[in-house]
PDB file of C-alpha atoms and ligand atoms in Angstrom:
ATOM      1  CA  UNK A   1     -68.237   1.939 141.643  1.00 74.00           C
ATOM      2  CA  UNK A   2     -65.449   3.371 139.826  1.00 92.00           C
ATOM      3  CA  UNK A   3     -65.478   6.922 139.449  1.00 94.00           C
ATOM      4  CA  UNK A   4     -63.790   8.398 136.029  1.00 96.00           C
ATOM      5  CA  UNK A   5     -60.904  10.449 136.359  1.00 95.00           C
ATOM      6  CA  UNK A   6     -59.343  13.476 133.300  1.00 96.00           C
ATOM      7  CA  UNK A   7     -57.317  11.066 131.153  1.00 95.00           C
ATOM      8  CA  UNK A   8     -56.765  14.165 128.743  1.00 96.00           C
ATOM      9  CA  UNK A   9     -57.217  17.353 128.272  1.00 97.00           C
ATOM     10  CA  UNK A  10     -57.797  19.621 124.679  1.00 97.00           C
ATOM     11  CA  UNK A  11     -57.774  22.981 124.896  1.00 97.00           C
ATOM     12  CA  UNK A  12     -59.946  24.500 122.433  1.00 97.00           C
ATOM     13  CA  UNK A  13     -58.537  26.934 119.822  1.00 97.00           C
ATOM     14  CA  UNK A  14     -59.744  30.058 118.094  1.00 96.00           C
ATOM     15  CA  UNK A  15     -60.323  29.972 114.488  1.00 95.00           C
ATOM     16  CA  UNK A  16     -63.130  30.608 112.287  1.00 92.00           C
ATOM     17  CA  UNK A  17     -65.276  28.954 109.766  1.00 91.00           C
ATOM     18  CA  UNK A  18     -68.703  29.316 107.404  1.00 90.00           C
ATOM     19  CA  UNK A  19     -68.613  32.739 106.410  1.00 90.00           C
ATOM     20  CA  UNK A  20     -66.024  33.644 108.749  1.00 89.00           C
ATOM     21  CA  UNK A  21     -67.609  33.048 111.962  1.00 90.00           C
ATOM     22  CA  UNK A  22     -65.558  33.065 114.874  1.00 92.00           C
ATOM     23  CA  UNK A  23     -65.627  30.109 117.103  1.00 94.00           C
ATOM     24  CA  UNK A  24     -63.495  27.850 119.454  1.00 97.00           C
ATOM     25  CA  UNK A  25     -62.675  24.441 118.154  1.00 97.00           C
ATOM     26  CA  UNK A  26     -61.431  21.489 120.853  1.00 98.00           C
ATOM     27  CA  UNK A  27     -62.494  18.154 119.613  1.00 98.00           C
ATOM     28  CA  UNK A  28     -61.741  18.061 115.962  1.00 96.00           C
ATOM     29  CA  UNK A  29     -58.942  21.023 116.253  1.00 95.00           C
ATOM     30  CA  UNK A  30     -57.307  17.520 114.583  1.00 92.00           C
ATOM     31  CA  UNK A  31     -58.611  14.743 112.884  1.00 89.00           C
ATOM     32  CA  UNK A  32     -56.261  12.631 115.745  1.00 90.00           C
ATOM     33  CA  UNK A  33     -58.106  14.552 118.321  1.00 95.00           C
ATOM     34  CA  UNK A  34     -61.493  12.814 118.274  1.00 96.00           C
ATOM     35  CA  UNK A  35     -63.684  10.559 120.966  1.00 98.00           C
ATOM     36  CA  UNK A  36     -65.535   8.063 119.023  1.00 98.00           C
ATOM     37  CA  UNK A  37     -67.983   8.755 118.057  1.00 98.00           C
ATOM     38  CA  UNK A  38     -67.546  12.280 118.651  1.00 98.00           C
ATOM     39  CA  UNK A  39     -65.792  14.404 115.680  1.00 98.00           C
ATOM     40  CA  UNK A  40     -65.985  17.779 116.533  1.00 98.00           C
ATOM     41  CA  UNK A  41     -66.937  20.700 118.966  1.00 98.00           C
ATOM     42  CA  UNK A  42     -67.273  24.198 118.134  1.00 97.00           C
ATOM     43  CA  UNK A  43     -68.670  26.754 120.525  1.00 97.00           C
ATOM     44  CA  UNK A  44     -69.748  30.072 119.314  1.00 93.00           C
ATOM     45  CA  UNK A  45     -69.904  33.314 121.786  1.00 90.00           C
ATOM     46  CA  UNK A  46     -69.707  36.770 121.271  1.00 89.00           C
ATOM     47  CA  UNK A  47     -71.630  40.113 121.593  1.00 90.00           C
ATOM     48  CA  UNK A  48     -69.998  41.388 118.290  1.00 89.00           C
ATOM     49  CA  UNK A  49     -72.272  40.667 115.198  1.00 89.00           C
ATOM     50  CA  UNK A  50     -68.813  41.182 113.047  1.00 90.00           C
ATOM     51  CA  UNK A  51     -67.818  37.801 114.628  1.00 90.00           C
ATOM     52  CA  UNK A  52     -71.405  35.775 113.631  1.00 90.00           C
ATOM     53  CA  UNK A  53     -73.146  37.304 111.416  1.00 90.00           C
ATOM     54  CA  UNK A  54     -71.597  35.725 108.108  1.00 91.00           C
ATOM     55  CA  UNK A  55     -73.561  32.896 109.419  1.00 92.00           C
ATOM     56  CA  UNK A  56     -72.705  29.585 107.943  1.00 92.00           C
ATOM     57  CA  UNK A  57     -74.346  29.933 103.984  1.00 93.00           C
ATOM     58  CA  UNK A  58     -74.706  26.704 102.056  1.00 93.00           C
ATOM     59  CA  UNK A  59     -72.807  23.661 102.455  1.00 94.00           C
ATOM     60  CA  UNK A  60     -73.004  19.922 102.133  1.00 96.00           C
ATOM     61  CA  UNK A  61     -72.673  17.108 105.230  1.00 97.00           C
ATOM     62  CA  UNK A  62     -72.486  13.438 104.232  1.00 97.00           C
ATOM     63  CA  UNK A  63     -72.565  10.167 107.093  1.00 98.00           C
ATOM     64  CA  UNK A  64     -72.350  11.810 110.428  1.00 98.00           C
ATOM     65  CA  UNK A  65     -75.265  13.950 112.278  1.00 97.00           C
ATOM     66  CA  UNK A  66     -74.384  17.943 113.340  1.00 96.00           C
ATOM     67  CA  UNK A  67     -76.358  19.128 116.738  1.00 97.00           C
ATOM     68  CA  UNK A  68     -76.579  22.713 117.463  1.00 96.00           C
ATOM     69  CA  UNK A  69     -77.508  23.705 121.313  1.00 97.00           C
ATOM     70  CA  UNK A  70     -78.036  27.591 121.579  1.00 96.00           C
ATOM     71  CA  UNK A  71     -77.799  29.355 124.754  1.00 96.00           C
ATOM     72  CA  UNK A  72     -78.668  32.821 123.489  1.00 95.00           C
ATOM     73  CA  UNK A  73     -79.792  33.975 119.914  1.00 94.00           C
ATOM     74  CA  UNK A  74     -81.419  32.911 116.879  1.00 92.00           C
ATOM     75  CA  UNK A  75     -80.562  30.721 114.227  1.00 93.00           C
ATOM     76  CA  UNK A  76     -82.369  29.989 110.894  1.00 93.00           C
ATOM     77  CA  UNK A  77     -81.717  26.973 109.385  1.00 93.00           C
ATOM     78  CA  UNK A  78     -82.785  25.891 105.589  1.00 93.00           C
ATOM     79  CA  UNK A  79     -81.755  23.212 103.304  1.00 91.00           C
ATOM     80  CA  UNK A  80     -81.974  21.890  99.753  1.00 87.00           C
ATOM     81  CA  UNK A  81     -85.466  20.403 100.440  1.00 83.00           C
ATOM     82  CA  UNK A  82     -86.964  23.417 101.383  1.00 88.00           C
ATOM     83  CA  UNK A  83     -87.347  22.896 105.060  1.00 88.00           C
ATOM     84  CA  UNK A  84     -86.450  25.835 107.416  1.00 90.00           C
ATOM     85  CA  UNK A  85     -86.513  25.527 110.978  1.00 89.00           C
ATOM     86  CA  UNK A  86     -85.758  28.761 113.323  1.00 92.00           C
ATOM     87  CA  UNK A  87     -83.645  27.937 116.127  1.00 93.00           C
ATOM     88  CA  UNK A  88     -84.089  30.428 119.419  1.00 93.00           C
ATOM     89  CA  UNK A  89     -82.447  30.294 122.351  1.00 95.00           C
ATOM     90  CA  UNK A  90     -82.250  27.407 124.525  1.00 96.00           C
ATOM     91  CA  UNK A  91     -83.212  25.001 121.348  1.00 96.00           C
ATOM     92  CA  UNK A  92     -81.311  21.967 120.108  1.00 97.00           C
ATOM     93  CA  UNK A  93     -81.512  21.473 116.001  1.00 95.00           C
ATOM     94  CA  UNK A  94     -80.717  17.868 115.901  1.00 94.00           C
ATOM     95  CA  UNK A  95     -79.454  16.925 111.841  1.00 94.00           C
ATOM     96  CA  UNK A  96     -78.961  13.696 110.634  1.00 94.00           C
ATOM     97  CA  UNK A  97     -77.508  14.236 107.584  1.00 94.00           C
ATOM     98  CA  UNK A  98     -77.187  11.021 106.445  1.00 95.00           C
ATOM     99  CA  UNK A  99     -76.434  10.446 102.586  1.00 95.00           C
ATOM    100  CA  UNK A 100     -76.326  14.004 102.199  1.00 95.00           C
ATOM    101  CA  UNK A 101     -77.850  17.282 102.751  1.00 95.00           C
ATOM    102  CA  UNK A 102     -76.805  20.833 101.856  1.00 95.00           C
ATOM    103  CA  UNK A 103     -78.271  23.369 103.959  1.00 94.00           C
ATOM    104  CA  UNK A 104     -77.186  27.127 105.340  1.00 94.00           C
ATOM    105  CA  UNK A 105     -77.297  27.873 109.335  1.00 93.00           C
ATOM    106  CA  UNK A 106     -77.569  31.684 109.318  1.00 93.00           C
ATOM    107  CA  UNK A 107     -77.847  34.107 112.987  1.00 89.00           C
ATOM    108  CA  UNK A 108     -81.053  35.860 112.999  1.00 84.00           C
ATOM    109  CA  UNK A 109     -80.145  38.938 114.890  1.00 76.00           C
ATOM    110  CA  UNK A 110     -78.133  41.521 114.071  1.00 73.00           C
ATOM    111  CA  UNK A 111     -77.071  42.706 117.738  1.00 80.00           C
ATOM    112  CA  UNK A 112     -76.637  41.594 121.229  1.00 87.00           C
ATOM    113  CA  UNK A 113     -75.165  37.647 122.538  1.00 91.00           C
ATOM    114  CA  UNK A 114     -75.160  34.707 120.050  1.00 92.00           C
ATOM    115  CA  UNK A 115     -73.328  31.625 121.816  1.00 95.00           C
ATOM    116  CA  UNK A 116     -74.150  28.270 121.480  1.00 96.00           C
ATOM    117  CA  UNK A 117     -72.332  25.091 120.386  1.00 97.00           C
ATOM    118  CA  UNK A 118     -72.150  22.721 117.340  1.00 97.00           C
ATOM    119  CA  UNK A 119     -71.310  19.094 117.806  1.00 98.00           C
ATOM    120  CA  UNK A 120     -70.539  16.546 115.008  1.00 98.00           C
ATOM    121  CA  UNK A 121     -71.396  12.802 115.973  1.00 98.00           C
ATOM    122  CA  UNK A 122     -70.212  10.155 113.691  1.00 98.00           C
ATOM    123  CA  UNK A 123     -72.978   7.788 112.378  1.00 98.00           C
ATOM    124  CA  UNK A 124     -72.035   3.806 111.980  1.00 98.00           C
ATOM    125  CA  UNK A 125     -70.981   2.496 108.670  1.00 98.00           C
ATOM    126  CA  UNK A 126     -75.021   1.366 107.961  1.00 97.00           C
ATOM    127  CA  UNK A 127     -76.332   4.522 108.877  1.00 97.00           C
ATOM    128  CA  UNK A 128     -74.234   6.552 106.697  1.00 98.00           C
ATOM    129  CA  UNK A 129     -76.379   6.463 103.472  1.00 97.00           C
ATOM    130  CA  UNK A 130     -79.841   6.713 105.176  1.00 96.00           C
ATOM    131  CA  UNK A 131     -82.030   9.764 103.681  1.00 94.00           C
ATOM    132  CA  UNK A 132     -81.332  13.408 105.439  1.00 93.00           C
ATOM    133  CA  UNK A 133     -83.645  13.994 108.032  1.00 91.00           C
ATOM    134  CA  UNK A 134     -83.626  17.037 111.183  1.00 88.00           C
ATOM    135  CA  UNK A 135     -85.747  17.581 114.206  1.00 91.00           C
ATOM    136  CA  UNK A 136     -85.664  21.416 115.805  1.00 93.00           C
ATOM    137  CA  UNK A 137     -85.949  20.685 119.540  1.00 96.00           C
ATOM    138  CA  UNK A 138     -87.861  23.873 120.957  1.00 95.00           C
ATOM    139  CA  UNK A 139     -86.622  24.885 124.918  1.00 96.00           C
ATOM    140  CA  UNK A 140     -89.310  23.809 126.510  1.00 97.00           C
ATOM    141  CA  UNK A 141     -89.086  20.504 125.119  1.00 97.00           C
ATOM    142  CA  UNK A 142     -85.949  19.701 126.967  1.00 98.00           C
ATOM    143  CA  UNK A 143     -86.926  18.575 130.728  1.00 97.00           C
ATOM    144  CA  UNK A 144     -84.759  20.316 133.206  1.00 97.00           C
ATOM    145  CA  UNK A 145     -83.986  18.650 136.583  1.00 95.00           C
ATOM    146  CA  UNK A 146     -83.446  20.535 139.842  1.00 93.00           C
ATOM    147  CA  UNK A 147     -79.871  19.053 141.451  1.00 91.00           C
ATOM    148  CA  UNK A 148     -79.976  18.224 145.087  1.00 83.00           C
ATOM    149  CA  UNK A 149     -76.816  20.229 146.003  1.00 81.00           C
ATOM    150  CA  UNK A 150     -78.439  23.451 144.327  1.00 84.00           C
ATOM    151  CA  UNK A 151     -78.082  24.049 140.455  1.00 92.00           C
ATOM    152  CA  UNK A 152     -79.838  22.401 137.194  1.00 96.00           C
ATOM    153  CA  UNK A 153     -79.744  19.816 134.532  1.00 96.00           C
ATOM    154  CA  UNK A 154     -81.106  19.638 131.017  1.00 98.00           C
ATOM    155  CA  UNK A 155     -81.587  16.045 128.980  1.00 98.00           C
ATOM    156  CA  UNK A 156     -81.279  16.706 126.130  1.00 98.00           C
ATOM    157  CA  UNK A 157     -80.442  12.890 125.076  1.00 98.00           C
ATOM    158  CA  UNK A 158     -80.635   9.723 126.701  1.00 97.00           C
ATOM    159  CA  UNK A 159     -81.579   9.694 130.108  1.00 96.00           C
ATOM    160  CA  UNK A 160     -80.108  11.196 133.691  1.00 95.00           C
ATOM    161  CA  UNK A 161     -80.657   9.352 136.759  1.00 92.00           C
ATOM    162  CA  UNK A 162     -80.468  11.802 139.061  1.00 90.00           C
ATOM    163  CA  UNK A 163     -80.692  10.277 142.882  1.00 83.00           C
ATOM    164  CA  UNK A 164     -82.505   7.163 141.461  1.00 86.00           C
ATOM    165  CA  UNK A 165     -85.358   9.385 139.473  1.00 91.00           C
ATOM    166  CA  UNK A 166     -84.769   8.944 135.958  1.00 95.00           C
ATOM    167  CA  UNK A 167     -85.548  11.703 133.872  1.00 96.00           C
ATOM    168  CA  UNK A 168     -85.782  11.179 129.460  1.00 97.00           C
ATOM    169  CA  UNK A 169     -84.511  13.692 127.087  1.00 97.00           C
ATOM    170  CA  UNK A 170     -86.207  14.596 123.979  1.00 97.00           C
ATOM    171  CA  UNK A 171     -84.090  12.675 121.609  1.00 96.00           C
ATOM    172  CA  UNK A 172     -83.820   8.698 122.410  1.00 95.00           C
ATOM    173  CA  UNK A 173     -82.672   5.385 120.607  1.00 91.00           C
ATOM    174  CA  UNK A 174     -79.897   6.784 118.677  1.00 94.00           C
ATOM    175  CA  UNK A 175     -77.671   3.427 117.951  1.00 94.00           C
ATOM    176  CA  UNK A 176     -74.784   5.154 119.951  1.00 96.00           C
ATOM    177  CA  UNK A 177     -77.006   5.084 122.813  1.00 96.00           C
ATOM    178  CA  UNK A 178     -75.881   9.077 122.925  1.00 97.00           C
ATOM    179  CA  UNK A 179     -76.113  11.235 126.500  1.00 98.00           C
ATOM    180  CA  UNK A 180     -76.048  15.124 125.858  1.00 98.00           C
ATOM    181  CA  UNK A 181     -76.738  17.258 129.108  1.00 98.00           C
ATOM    182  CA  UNK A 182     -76.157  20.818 130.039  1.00 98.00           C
ATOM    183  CA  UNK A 183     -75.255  20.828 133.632  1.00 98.00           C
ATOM    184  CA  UNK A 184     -74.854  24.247 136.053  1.00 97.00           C
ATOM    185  CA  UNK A 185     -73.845  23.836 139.334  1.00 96.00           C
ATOM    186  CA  UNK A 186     -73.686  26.589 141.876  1.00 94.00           C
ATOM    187  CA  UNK A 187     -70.355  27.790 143.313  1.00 92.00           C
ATOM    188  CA  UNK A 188     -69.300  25.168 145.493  1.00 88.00           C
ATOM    189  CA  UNK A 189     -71.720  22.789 144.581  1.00 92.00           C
ATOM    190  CA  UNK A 190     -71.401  18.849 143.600  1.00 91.00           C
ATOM    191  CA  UNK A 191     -72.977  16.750 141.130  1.00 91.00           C
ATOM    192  CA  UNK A 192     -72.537  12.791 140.706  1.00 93.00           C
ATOM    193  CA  UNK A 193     -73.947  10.604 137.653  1.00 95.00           C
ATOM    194  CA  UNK A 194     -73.966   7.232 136.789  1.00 95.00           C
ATOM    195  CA  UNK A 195     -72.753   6.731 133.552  1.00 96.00           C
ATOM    196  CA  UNK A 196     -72.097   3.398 131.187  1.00 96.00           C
ATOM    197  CA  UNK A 197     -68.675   1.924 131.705  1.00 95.00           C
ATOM    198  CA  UNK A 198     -68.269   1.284 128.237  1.00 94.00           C
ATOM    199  CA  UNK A 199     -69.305   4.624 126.986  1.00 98.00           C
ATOM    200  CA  UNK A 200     -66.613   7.255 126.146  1.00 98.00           C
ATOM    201  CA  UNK A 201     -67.366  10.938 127.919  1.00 98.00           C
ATOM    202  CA  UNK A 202     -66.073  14.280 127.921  1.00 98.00           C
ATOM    203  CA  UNK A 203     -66.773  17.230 129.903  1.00 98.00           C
ATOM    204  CA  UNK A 204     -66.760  20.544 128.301  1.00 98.00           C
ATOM    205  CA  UNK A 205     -67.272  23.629 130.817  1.00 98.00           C
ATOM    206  CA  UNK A 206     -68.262  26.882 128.993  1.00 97.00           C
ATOM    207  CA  UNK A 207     -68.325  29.101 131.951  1.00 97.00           C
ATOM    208  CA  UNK A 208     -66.710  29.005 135.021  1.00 96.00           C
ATOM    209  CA  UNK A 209     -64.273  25.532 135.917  1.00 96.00           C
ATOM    210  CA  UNK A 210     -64.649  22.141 137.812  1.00 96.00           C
ATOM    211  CA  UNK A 211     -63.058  19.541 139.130  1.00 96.00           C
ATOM    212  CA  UNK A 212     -63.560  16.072 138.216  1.00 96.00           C
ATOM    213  CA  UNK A 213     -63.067  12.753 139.954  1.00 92.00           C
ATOM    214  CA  UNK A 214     -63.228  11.448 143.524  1.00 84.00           C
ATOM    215  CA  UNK A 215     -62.020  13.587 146.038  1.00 76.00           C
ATOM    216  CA  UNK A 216     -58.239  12.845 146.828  1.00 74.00           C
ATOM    217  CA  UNK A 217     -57.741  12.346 142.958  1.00 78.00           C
ATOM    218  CA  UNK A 218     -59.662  15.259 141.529  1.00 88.00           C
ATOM    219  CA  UNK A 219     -58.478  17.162 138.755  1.00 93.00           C
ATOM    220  CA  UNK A 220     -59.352  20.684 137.270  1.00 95.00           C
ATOM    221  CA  UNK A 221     -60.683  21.786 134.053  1.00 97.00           C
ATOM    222  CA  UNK A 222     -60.609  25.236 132.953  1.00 97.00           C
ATOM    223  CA  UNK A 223     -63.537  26.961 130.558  1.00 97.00           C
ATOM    224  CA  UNK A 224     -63.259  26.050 126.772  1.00 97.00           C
ATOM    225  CA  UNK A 225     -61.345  22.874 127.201  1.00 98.00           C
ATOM    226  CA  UNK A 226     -62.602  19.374 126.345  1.00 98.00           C
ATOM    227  CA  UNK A 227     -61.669  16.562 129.671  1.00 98.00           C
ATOM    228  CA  UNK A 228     -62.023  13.321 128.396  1.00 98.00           C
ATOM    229  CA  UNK A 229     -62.777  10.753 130.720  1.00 97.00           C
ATOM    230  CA  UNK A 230     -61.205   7.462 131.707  1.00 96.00           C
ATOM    231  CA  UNK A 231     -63.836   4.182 131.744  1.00 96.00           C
ATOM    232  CA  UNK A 232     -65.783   4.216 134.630  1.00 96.00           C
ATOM    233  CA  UNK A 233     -69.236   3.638 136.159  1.00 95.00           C
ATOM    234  CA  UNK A 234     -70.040   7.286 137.935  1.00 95.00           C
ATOM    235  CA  UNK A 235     -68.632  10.900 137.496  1.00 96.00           C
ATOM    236  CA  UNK A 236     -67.990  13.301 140.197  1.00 94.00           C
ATOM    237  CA  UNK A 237     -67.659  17.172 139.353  1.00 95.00           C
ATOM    238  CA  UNK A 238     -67.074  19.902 142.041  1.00 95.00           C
ATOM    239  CA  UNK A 239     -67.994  23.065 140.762  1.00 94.00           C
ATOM    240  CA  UNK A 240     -65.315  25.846 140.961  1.00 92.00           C
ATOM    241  CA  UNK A 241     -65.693  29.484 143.263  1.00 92.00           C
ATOM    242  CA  UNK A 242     -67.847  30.935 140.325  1.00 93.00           C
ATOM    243  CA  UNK A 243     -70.047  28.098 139.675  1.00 95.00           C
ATOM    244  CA  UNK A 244     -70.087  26.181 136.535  1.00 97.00           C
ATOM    245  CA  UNK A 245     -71.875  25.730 133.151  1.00 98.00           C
ATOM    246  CA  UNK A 246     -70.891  22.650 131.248  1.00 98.00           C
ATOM    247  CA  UNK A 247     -71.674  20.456 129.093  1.00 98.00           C
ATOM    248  CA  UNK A 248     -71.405  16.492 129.231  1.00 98.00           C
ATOM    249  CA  UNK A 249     -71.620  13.950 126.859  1.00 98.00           C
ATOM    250  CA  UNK A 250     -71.009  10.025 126.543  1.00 98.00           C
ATOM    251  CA  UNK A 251     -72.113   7.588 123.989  1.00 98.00           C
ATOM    252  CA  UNK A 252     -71.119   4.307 122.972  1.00 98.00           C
ATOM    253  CA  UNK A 253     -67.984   4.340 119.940  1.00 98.00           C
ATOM    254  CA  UNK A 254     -68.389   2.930 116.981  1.00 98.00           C
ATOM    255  CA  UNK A 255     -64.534   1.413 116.579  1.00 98.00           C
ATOM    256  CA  UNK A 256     -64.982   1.634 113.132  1.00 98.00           C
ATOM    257  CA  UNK A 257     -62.484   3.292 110.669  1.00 98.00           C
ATOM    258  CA  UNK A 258     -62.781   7.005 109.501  1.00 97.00           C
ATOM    259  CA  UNK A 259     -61.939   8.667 106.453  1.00 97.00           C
ATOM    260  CA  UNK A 260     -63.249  12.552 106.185  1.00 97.00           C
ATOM    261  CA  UNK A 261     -62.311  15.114 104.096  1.00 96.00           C
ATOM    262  CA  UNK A 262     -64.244  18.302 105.637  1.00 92.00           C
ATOM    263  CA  UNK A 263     -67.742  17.983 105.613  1.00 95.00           C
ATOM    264  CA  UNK A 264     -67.974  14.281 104.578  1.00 97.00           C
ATOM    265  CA  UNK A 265     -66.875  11.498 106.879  1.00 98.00           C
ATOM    266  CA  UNK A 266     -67.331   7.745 106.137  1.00 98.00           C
ATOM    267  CA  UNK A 267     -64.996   4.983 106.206  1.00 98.00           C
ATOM    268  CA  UNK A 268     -62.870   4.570 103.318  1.00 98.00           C
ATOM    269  CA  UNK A 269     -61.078   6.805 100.977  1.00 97.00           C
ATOM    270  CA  UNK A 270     -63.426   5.591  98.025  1.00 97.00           C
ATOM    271  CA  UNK A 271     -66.115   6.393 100.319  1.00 98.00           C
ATOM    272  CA  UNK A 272     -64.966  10.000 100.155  1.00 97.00           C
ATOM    273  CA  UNK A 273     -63.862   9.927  96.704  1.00 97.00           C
ATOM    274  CA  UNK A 274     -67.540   9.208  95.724  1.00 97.00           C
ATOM    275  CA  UNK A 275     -69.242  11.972  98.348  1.00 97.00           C
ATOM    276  CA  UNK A 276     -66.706  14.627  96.452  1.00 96.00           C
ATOM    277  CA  UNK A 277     -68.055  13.233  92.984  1.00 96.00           C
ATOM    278  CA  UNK A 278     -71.590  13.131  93.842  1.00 96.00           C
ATOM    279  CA  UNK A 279     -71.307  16.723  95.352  1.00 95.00           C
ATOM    280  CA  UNK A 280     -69.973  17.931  92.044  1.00 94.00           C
ATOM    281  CA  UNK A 281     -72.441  16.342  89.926  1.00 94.00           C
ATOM    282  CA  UNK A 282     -75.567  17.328  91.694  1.00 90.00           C
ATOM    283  CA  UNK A 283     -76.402  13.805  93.198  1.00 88.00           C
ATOM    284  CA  UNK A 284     -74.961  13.874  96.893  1.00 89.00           C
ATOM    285  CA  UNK A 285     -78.703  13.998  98.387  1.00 81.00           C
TER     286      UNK A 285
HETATM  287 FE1   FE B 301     -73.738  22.493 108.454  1.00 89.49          FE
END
């Protein structure tokens, strides 16, 4: 077994975006500071409704998926087809935008906690053009596992195998074989996972820090900051005095090149010269 060790760290940054929500951006801050075939990671948190309630109004996506995770809040989403779908706390909206969509995300509250996270995940070169399609993800779809050393874990994709019991999230067979949990360990506490050797991982902890790796080489990482892992067959995270909440993800890469301009990523520069034209002529969906 070789346990993965922090090979880097990104600290997130604060900036805003949609109407002018304000969020912290660590994968994506750059387009050099990527994990294939993860683009971006925003996470959204405040008790102001100045700082969310702009929402996100209507844009396009073209050849990569978005999944939004709430913690706390609402979140109505609707796009050019007509489909709405009401995110609440707890819920994953899972988008594939494929060829293209245009859709608004807009906070359904106008008071008390909205935080929750947005992740882009690049599709493969012949999944790109497929037709749009979403799935809202309620709560208590997503099975949660008790930990042994005290604390919880939600699957959200792929599957955990937790002391030999495997447990199945609600979304399965994406092509990058994608793992998305939500892991909170109590102060103190200690969680180990097998993971794919081959996949990349990060760790990002919203609240509260860890350290990861074996023992003797064990490295912090602070709230808000993205750890990506080295290769490895297992991870080992110690959570820090206050507990932590954090997320973790892996997934196969698709070492394929990437061209984006904002909202549309595929592979070449025509690719994205044709997105912008469709876009302006009506025909990106
Ligand atoms: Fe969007």
């Amino acid at each position: 077994m070789t346990t993965r060790t922090i090979q880097q760290i990104i600290q997130s940054v604060a900036t805003s975006d949609g109407g002018g929500v304000k969020l912290r951006r660590s994968l994506g801050q750059t387009q050099t500071l990527r994990l294939d075939p993860f683009l971006m990671l925003d996470e959204f948190s405040s008790i102001n409704p100045d700082d969310y309630i702009a929402g996100f109004p209507e844009h396009p996506h073209r050849g990569f998926e978005t999944v939004t995770y709430l913690l706390e809040g609402h979140m109505l989403h609707s796009d050019h087809l007509g489909n709405q779908g009401h995110l609440k706390s707890g819920g994953v909206q899972w988008m594939r935008a494929g060829r293209g969509i245009i859709h608004s995300e807009m906070p359904q509250q106008d008071q008390g906690r909205l935080q929750g996270f947005q992740l882009w995940v690049n599709l493969p070169a012949s999944e790109k053009m497929q037709t749009a399609a979403y799935r809202d993800i309620q709560a208590d779809a997503i099975p949660v596992v008790a930990l042994p050393d005290g604390g919880q874990l939600k699957v959200i994709a792929g599957q955990a195998d937790i002391a030999g019991i495997r447990t199945d999230g609600p979304i399965q067979g994406l092509s990058t074989d994608l793992l998305y949990l939500d892991v909170r360990i109590a102060s103190g506490g200690h969680f180990t996972l097998p993971l794919a050797n081959d996949h990349n991982a990060f760790v990002y902890p919203y609240q509260g820090h860890c350290n990861i790796g074996a023992a003797a080489s064990s490295r912090p990482l602070a709230a808000q900051s993205v750890g990506i892992l080295s290769k490895g067959d297992s991870i080992d995270i110690h959570a820090g005095n206050e507990g932590v909440g954090l997320l973790l993800l892996a997934a196969k890469p698709l070492n394929e090149p990437i061209a984006q301009y904002g909202p549309f990523v595929m592979n070449t520069r025509e690719e994205i010269e044709q997105a912008i034209a469709d876009y302006k002529n009506g025909c990106l969906v």
